[in-house]
Tab-separated table of C-alpha atoms in Angstrom:
chain	number	residue	atom	x	y	z
A	1	CYS	CA	0.496	-14.771	13.259
A	2	THR	CA	2.923	-15.583	16.174
A	3	SER	CA	4.546	-13.754	19.217
A	4	THR	CA	7.814	-14.476	21.253
A	5	SER	CA	9.761	-12.291	23.728
A	6	VAL	CA	13.629	-12.158	24.715
A	7	SER	CA	12.054	-11.848	28.295
A	8	TYR	CA	10.653	-15.374	28.050
A	9	PRO	CA	12.941	-17.389	25.810
A	10	GLY	CA	12.179	-20.652	24.117
A	11	ILE	CA	8.423	-19.903	23.836
A	12	VAL	CA	6.184	-19.100	20.875
A	13	THR	CA	2.586	-18.429	20.676
A	14	VAL	CA	0.772	-19.505	17.451
A	15	PHE	CA	-2.572	-17.229	16.931
A	16	LEU	CA	-5.252	-18.219	14.276
A	17	GLY	CA	-7.825	-15.620	13.495
A	18	THR	CA	-11.449	-15.959	12.459
A	19	TYR	CA	-14.355	-13.512	11.853
A	20	HIS	CA	-16.690	-15.733	13.903
A	21	TRP	CA	-17.807	-14.367	17.599
A	22	ASN	CA	-16.064	-15.388	20.633
A	23	PRO	CA	-16.909	-19.034	21.224
A	24	GLY	CA	-17.217	-18.991	25.180
A	25	SER	CA	-15.631	-21.351	27.553
A	26	SER	CA	-16.008	-24.609	25.690
A	27	GLY	CA	-14.021	-23.557	22.345
A	28	VAL	CA	-15.088	-25.120	18.994
A	29	PRO	CA	-14.458	-28.403	17.499
A	30	GLY	CA	-11.313	-29.292	15.744
A	31	THR	CA	-7.465	-29.692	16.369
A	32	ILE	CA	-4.414	-27.970	15.168
A	33	SER	CA	-1.130	-29.849	14.688
A	34	ILE	CA	2.197	-28.010	15.043
A	35	THR	CA	5.449	-29.588	14.144
A	36	ALA	CA	8.254	-27.281	15.467
A	37	GLY	CA	11.811	-27.043	13.441
A	38	THR	CA	13.048	-29.234	15.977
A	39	GLY	CA	10.690	-32.198	14.800
A	40	ASP	CA	8.448	-32.334	17.808
A	41	GLU	CA	4.850	-32.246	16.958
A	42	GLN	CA	2.114	-31.040	19.406
A	43	VAL	CA	-1.478	-31.313	18.631
A	44	PHE	CA	-4.094	-28.723	20.465
A	45	GLU	CA	-7.760	-28.240	20.678
A	46	PHE	CA	-9.173	-24.913	19.653
A	47	ASP	CA	-10.408	-24.129	23.426
A	48	THR	CA	-8.068	-21.273	24.184
A	49	TRP	CA	-8.917	-17.852	22.739
A	50	CYS	CA	-8.866	-14.077	23.055
A	51	ASP	CA	-10.863	-11.212	21.663
A	52	ALA	CA	-9.520	-9.792	18.231
A	53	GLY	CA	-11.477	-6.629	18.450
A	54	GLY	CA	-13.062	-6.463	15.102
A	55	MET	CA	-10.166	-5.558	13.173
A	56	VAL	CA	-10.351	-5.565	9.523
A	57	THR	CA	-8.519	-8.443	8.231
A	58	ARG	CA	-6.891	-6.374	5.396
A	59	SER	CA	-5.157	-4.413	8.166
A	60	ASN	CA	-1.283	-3.891	8.592
A	61	LEU	CA	0.963	-5.253	11.198
A	62	THR	CA	0.659	-2.264	13.469
A	63	GLU	CA	-3.029	-2.900	13.705
A	64	TYR	CA	-2.744	-6.693	14.192
A	65	ARG	CA	-0.343	-5.948	16.969
A	66	SER	CA	-3.118	-3.354	18.470
A	67	SER	CA	-5.637	-6.361	18.125
A	68	LEU	CA	-3.345	-8.903	19.911
A	69	LEU	CA	-2.519	-6.170	22.693
A	70	TYR	CA	-5.940	-4.618	23.330
A	71	ALA	CA	-8.824	-6.032	21.228
A	72	LEU	CA	-8.546	-2.950	19.206
A	73	PRO	CA	-10.192	-1.258	17.198
A	74	ASP	CA	-13.414	-2.022	19.110
A	75	GLY	CA	-12.026	-2.615	22.443
A	76	ASN	CA	-13.676	-4.685	25.144
A	77	SER	CA	-14.640	-3.581	28.649
A	78	ASP	CA	-13.668	-7.205	29.719
A	79	THR	CA	-10.111	-6.743	29.948
A	80	SER	CA	-9.831	-10.529	30.685
A	81	LYS	CA	-10.285	-11.332	27.177
A	82	PHE	CA	-7.492	-9.421	25.733
A	83	CYS	CA	-4.760	-11.582	24.412
A	84	SER	CA	-2.190	-9.727	26.514
A	85	SER	CA	-4.191	-10.767	29.675
A	86	LYS	CA	-3.564	-14.607	28.839
A	87	ASN	CA	-0.651	-16.643	30.094
A	88	VAL	CA	1.591	-19.323	28.797
A	89	LEU	CA	0.559	-22.338	30.990
A	90	PHE	CA	2.707	-25.156	31.306
A	91	ASP	CA	2.307	-28.475	33.048
A	92	ASP	CA	5.768	-28.887	34.380
A	93	ASP	CA	4.980	-32.362	36.190
A	94	ASN	CA	2.745	-34.006	34.045
A	95	ASP	CA	0.005	-34.171	36.765
A	96	ALA	CA	-3.281	-33.339	35.994
A	97	ASN	CA	-4.300	-32.883	39.525
A	98	THR	CA	-1.722	-29.935	40.206
A	99	PRO	CA	-2.247	-26.541	38.460
A	100	ASP	CA	-0.080	-25.367	35.398
A	101	VAL	CA	2.789	-23.145	35.895
A	102	SER	CA	2.645	-19.454	34.481
A	103	LEU	CA	5.446	-18.789	32.269
A	104	GLY	CA	4.634	-15.129	31.609
A	105	PRO	CA	2.143	-13.480	29.008
A	106	ILE	CA	1.425	-14.869	25.624
A	107	MET	CA	1.342	-11.272	24.424
A	108	SER	CA	3.017	-7.815	25.613
A	109	GLU	CA	4.473	-4.767	24.415
A	110	ASP	CA	7.786	-6.488	24.432
A	111	HIS	CA	6.742	-9.387	22.127
A	112	TYR	CA	7.934	-9.613	18.526
A	113	VAL	CA	4.862	-10.478	16.261
A	114	GLN	CA	5.022	-11.707	12.698
A	115	CYS	CA	2.415	-12.506	10.626
A	116	PHE	CA	2.603	-14.489	7.290
A	117	VAL	CA	1.452	-14.687	3.575
A	118	GLU	CA	1.474	-17.486	1.110
A	119	ARG	CA	4.418	-17.635	-1.162
A	120	SER	CA	3.220	-18.694	-4.908
A	121	GLY	CA	5.136	-21.553	-6.428
A	122	LYS	CA	6.700	-22.676	-3.245
A	123	ASP	CA	5.025	-25.773	-2.429
A	124	THR	CA	6.356	-29.133	-1.460
A	125	GLU	CA	4.741	-32.498	-0.430
A	126	GLN	CA	4.949	-31.475	3.347
A	127	GLY	CA	2.764	-28.414	2.434
A	128	HIS	CA	2.758	-24.729	1.153
A	129	PHE	CA	5.631	-22.333	2.229
A	130	VAL	CA	4.452	-18.769	3.544
A	131	GLU	CA	6.780	-15.923	4.332
A	132	VAL	CA	6.783	-13.223	6.807
A	133	ALA	CA	4.775	-10.267	5.798
A	134	LEU	CA	6.425	-6.831	5.711
A	135	PRO	CA	5.099	-4.446	8.380
A	136	SER	CA	3.550	-2.301	5.609
A	137	ASP	CA	1.756	-5.322	4.035
A	138	PRO	CA	-1.824	-5.696	4.180
A	139	GLN	CA	-2.393	-9.117	5.957
A	140	PRO	CA	-4.100	-11.983	4.167
A	141	CYS	CA	-7.473	-13.524	4.577
A	142	GLY	CA	-9.877	-10.939	3.589
A	143	PHE	CA	-12.673	-11.946	1.442
A	144	TYR	CA	-15.812	-10.799	-0.570
A	145	THR	CA	-19.357	-12.278	0.603
A	146	TYR	CA	-21.985	-12.014	-2.049
A	147	CYS	CA	-25.617	-11.694	-1.483
A	148	PRO	CA	-27.959	-11.567	-4.523
A	149	TRP	CA	-30.870	-8.978	-4.575
A	150	ILE	CA	-33.716	-8.344	-6.982
A	151	GLU	CA	-33.572	-4.928	-9.020
A	152	THR	CA	-37.253	-4.460	-8.145
A	153	TYR	CA	-37.081	-0.751	-9.062
A	154	LEU	CA	-36.354	-1.759	-12.665
A	155	TRP	CA	-39.016	-4.695	-12.657
A	156	THR	CA	-36.483	-7.023	-14.354
A	157	GLY	CA	-36.071	-9.510	-11.752
A	158	ARG	CA	-32.426	-9.943	-12.650
A	159	TYR	CA	-29.955	-10.485	-9.607
A	160	ARG	CA	-27.122	-8.280	-8.415
A	161	TYR	CA	-24.555	-8.710	-5.939
A	162	ARG	CA	-23.371	-6.568	-3.038
A	163	THR	CA	-19.691	-7.125	-1.941
A	164	TYR	CA	-18.347	-6.718	1.479
A	165	PRO	CA	-14.461	-7.237	1.427
A	166	ASP	CA	-13.620	-5.695	4.939
A	167	VAL	CA	-14.283	-8.631	6.907
A	168	PRO	CA	-13.734	-8.085	10.839
A	169	LEU	CA	-11.645	-10.286	12.823
A	170	GLU	CA	-13.360	-11.168	15.777
A	171	THR	CA	-11.508	-14.132	17.659
A	172	TRP	CA	-8.089	-15.287	17.871
A	173	TYR	CA	-7.329	-18.865	18.899
A	174	TYR	CA	-3.972	-19.680	20.254
A	175	ASN	CA	-1.546	-22.175	21.583
A	176	HIS	CA	2.025	-22.071	22.606
A	177	LEU	CA	5.085	-24.146	22.405
A	178	VAL	CA	7.663	-24.204	25.174
A	179	GLY	CA	11.265	-25.250	24.899
A	180	THR	CA	11.608	-24.860	21.291
A	181	LYS	CA	13.777	-23.230	18.486
A	182	SER	CA	13.406	-21.119	15.569
A	183	GLY	CA	12.968	-23.036	12.239
A	184	ILE	CA	10.453	-23.867	9.614
A	185	PHE	CA	7.299	-25.078	11.442
A	186	ARG	CA	4.538	-27.195	9.963
A	187	THR	CA	0.958	-26.584	10.922
A	188	PHE	CA	-2.519	-27.735	9.800
A	189	SER	CA	-6.069	-28.324	11.133
A	190	GLN	CA	-8.769	-30.870	11.082
A	191	GLY	CA	-11.927	-31.803	12.422
A	192	TYR	CA	-13.151	-28.241	12.520
A	193	ASP	CA	-16.782	-27.132	11.744
A	194	ILE	CA	-18.260	-23.795	10.594
A	195	ASN	CA	-16.376	-21.684	13.198
A	196	LEU	CA	-13.024	-22.579	11.390
A	197	GLN	CA	-13.956	-23.159	7.874
A	198	ALA	CA	-12.235	-21.114	5.026
A	199	SER	CA	-14.580	-18.961	3.035
A	200	ASP	CA	-14.311	-21.441	-0.017
A	201	GLU	CA	-15.543	-24.572	2.282
A	202	TYR	CA	-18.997	-22.771	2.497
A	203	GLY	CA	-21.796	-23.898	0.578
A	204	GLY	CA	-23.971	-20.858	0.978
A	205	TRP	CA	-26.217	-19.425	3.776
A	206	GLY	CA	-29.202	-17.569	4.447
A	207	GLU	CA	-32.954	-18.051	4.527
A	208	ASP	CA	-33.195	-20.173	1.661
A	209	GLY	CA	-30.070	-22.141	2.439
A	210	GLY	CA	-27.877	-20.540	-0.149
A	211	SER	CA	-28.547	-16.889	-0.721
A	212	CYS	CA	-25.290	-15.691	0.419
A	213	TYR	CA	-21.905	-17.170	-0.123
A	214	SER	CA	-18.206	-16.304	0.063
A	215	THR	CA	-15.389	-16.941	-1.811
A	216	GLU	CA	-11.618	-16.709	-1.860
A	217	THR	CA	-11.170	-16.277	-5.525
A	218	ILE	CA	-11.584	-12.595	-5.040
A	219	ARG	CA	-9.939	-9.612	-6.916
A	220	ARG	CA	-6.188	-10.227	-5.924
A	221	GLN	CA	-5.067	-7.610	-8.129
A	222	GLU	CA	-7.286	-4.899	-6.534
A	223	LEU	CA	-6.956	-5.844	-2.858
A	224	TYR	CA	-3.505	-7.794	-2.533
A	225	GLN	CA	-1.401	-6.715	-5.543
A	226	ASN	CA	-1.515	-10.551	-6.248
A	227	VAL	CA	-0.595	-11.679	-3.024
A	228	SER	CA	-2.344	-14.734	-1.956
A	229	TRP	CA	-2.616	-16.242	1.617
A	230	PRO	CA	-2.717	-19.166	4.099
A	231	CYS	CA	-6.572	-18.985	4.880
A	232	ARG	CA	-7.036	-22.733	4.998
A	233	MET	CA	-4.903	-25.326	6.614
A	234	GLY	CA	-7.317	-28.414	6.614
A	235	PHE	CA	-7.320	-31.149	3.895
A	236	ASP	CA	-7.642	-31.263	0.235
A	237	ASP	CA	-9.030	-34.501	-1.104
A	238	GLY	CA	-7.721	-36.355	2.035
A	239	VAL	CA	-4.337	-34.871	1.722
A	240	ALA	CA	-3.093	-32.533	4.493
A	241	LYS	CA	-2.777	-29.003	3.303
A	242	ALA	CA	-0.131	-27.852	5.866
A	243	MET	CA	1.438	-24.417	5.856
A	244	LEU	CA	5.065	-24.251	6.466
A	245	ALA	CA	6.232	-21.080	8.324
A	246	PRO	CA	9.938	-19.575	9.115
A	247	ILE	CA	9.012	-18.935	12.751
A	248	SER	CA	11.177	-17.113	14.866
A	249	VAL	CA	11.855	-17.874	18.458
A	250	ALA	CA	13.803	-15.705	20.901
A	251	ASP	CA	16.606	-17.925	22.688
A	252	GLY	CA	17.843	-15.465	25.231
A	253	ASP	CA	21.547	-14.976	23.677
A	254	SER	CA	23.169	-12.055	22.500
A	255	PRO	CA	21.453	-9.988	19.769
A	256	CYS	CA	22.637	-9.368	16.165
A	257	LEU	CA	23.481	-5.507	15.945
A	258	THR	CA	24.157	-5.515	12.213
A	259	LYS	CA	22.814	-7.046	9.053
A	260	PRO	CA	24.146	-10.286	7.874
A	261	GLU	CA	27.097	-9.675	5.414
A	262	GLY	CA	29.397	-11.481	2.770
A	263	ASP	CA	28.910	-14.707	1.220
A	264	ILE	CA	26.225	-15.909	3.404
A	265	VAL	CA	23.880	-13.287	1.719
A	266	ALA	CA	25.352	-13.416	-1.838
A	267	ASN	CA	22.579	-13.351	-4.275
A	268	THR	CA	20.034	-11.815	-2.115
A	269	ILE	CA	17.833	-8.829	-2.743
A	270	THR	CA	19.313	-6.173	-0.682
A	271	SER	CA	16.264	-4.438	0.618
A	272	SER	CA	14.898	-7.710	2.107
A	273	LEU	CA	17.761	-7.291	4.649
A	274	ASP	CA	16.442	-4.209	6.020
A	275	THR	CA	14.776	-5.523	8.998
A	276	CYS	CA	17.701	-7.754	10.090
A	277	GLU	CA	19.616	-5.502	12.289
A	278	ASN	CA	19.343	-4.776	16.005
A	279	VAL	CA	17.423	-8.101	16.261
A	280	PHE	CA	17.199	-10.915	19.107
A	281	SER	CA	18.978	-14.064	19.072
A	282	GLY	CA	16.698	-16.648	17.442
A	283	PHE	CA	15.435	-13.989	14.719
A	284	ILE	CA	14.871	-15.386	11.375
A	285	CYS	CA	16.044	-12.951	8.688
A	286	PRO	CA	13.256	-12.781	5.912
A	287	ALA	CA	16.141	-12.586	3.150
A	288	ARG	CA	14.839	-13.239	-0.251
A	289	CYS	CA	16.672	-14.428	-3.184
A	290	SER	CA	17.474	-12.705	-6.482
A	291	PRO	CA	14.951	-13.522	-9.328
A	292	ASP	CA	15.004	-17.131	-10.606
A	293	LEU	CA	17.012	-18.350	-7.456
A	294	GLN	CA	15.655	-20.208	-4.656
A	295	GLU	CA	16.875	-20.094	-0.962
A	296	SER	CA	18.642	-23.313	0.320
A	297	GLY	CA	17.899	-22.444	4.025
A	298	ILE	CA	16.969	-19.987	6.452
A	299	LEU	CA	19.185	-17.258	7.900
A	300	VAL	CA	18.981	-16.979	11.658
A	301	CYS	CA	20.665	-14.723	14.160
A	302	SER	CA	22.301	-16.870	16.668
A	303	ASN	CA	24.212	-15.478	19.731
A	304	ASP	CA	25.190	-12.398	17.737
A	305	GLN	CA	26.103	-14.442	14.530
A	306	TRP	CA	24.357	-14.963	11.631
A	307	THR	CA	24.226	-18.613	10.550
């Protein structure tokens, strides 16, 4: 997910969630590379985090906001672990001996939050495109955990499997970009360990080293209505598997009060424009093309004009 606010223009925070517990002060191994739409690339370590509050990964956007704001549903007596208690810290003088400047919170009631789901059939050499999830959509990355057990009451010795699809989200790792603009952002991670592995990267765990395992090939029709997910941003056979996301960044200019109209939205699905009015400058409208067509760019609100 990402967050941005008109009160703090030109700043966006990128959040990656995991079901693993809070890591403590040292963080976890690995780095994430984020290339903004402007072409500027930054590489971050996974050493800044906040509490996700045990939210079920298949929750909707309202519940994701509650997790980012107040570590709900579990809550936490230590409010310093809330994402809303963390600040955007910026090194304005490139001097390691002076403290970073705070540019405001990474998350507040005023922040716009967007999360993403993967788009099937929209891959390029640069990575895998994802699209903004609608507010009512269940978010991605839930998976089943399989643990075989013996049917002793039948004395058959046959194995069966218990499934646990409602995986809780425990930790948000975050990093922010300052002085950036809306566009297609490319991001991928590398050098991580079990704390950030996707479920299909596990080889099994348990007392015998393999008594339980998890998988991303779960029943999509049952849980997601055929929606897949951007759960793994590492490497496949040495090739970076990047996520390409249309990320909105508030720029502080005049908002767009009306939906885009005319030729600029010709051949789009009308209902996909429903969230594109009364939006901040920098907002990317999640316009979707009519069947059998593909978009040629992104539709952005820029100082009360759709471009």
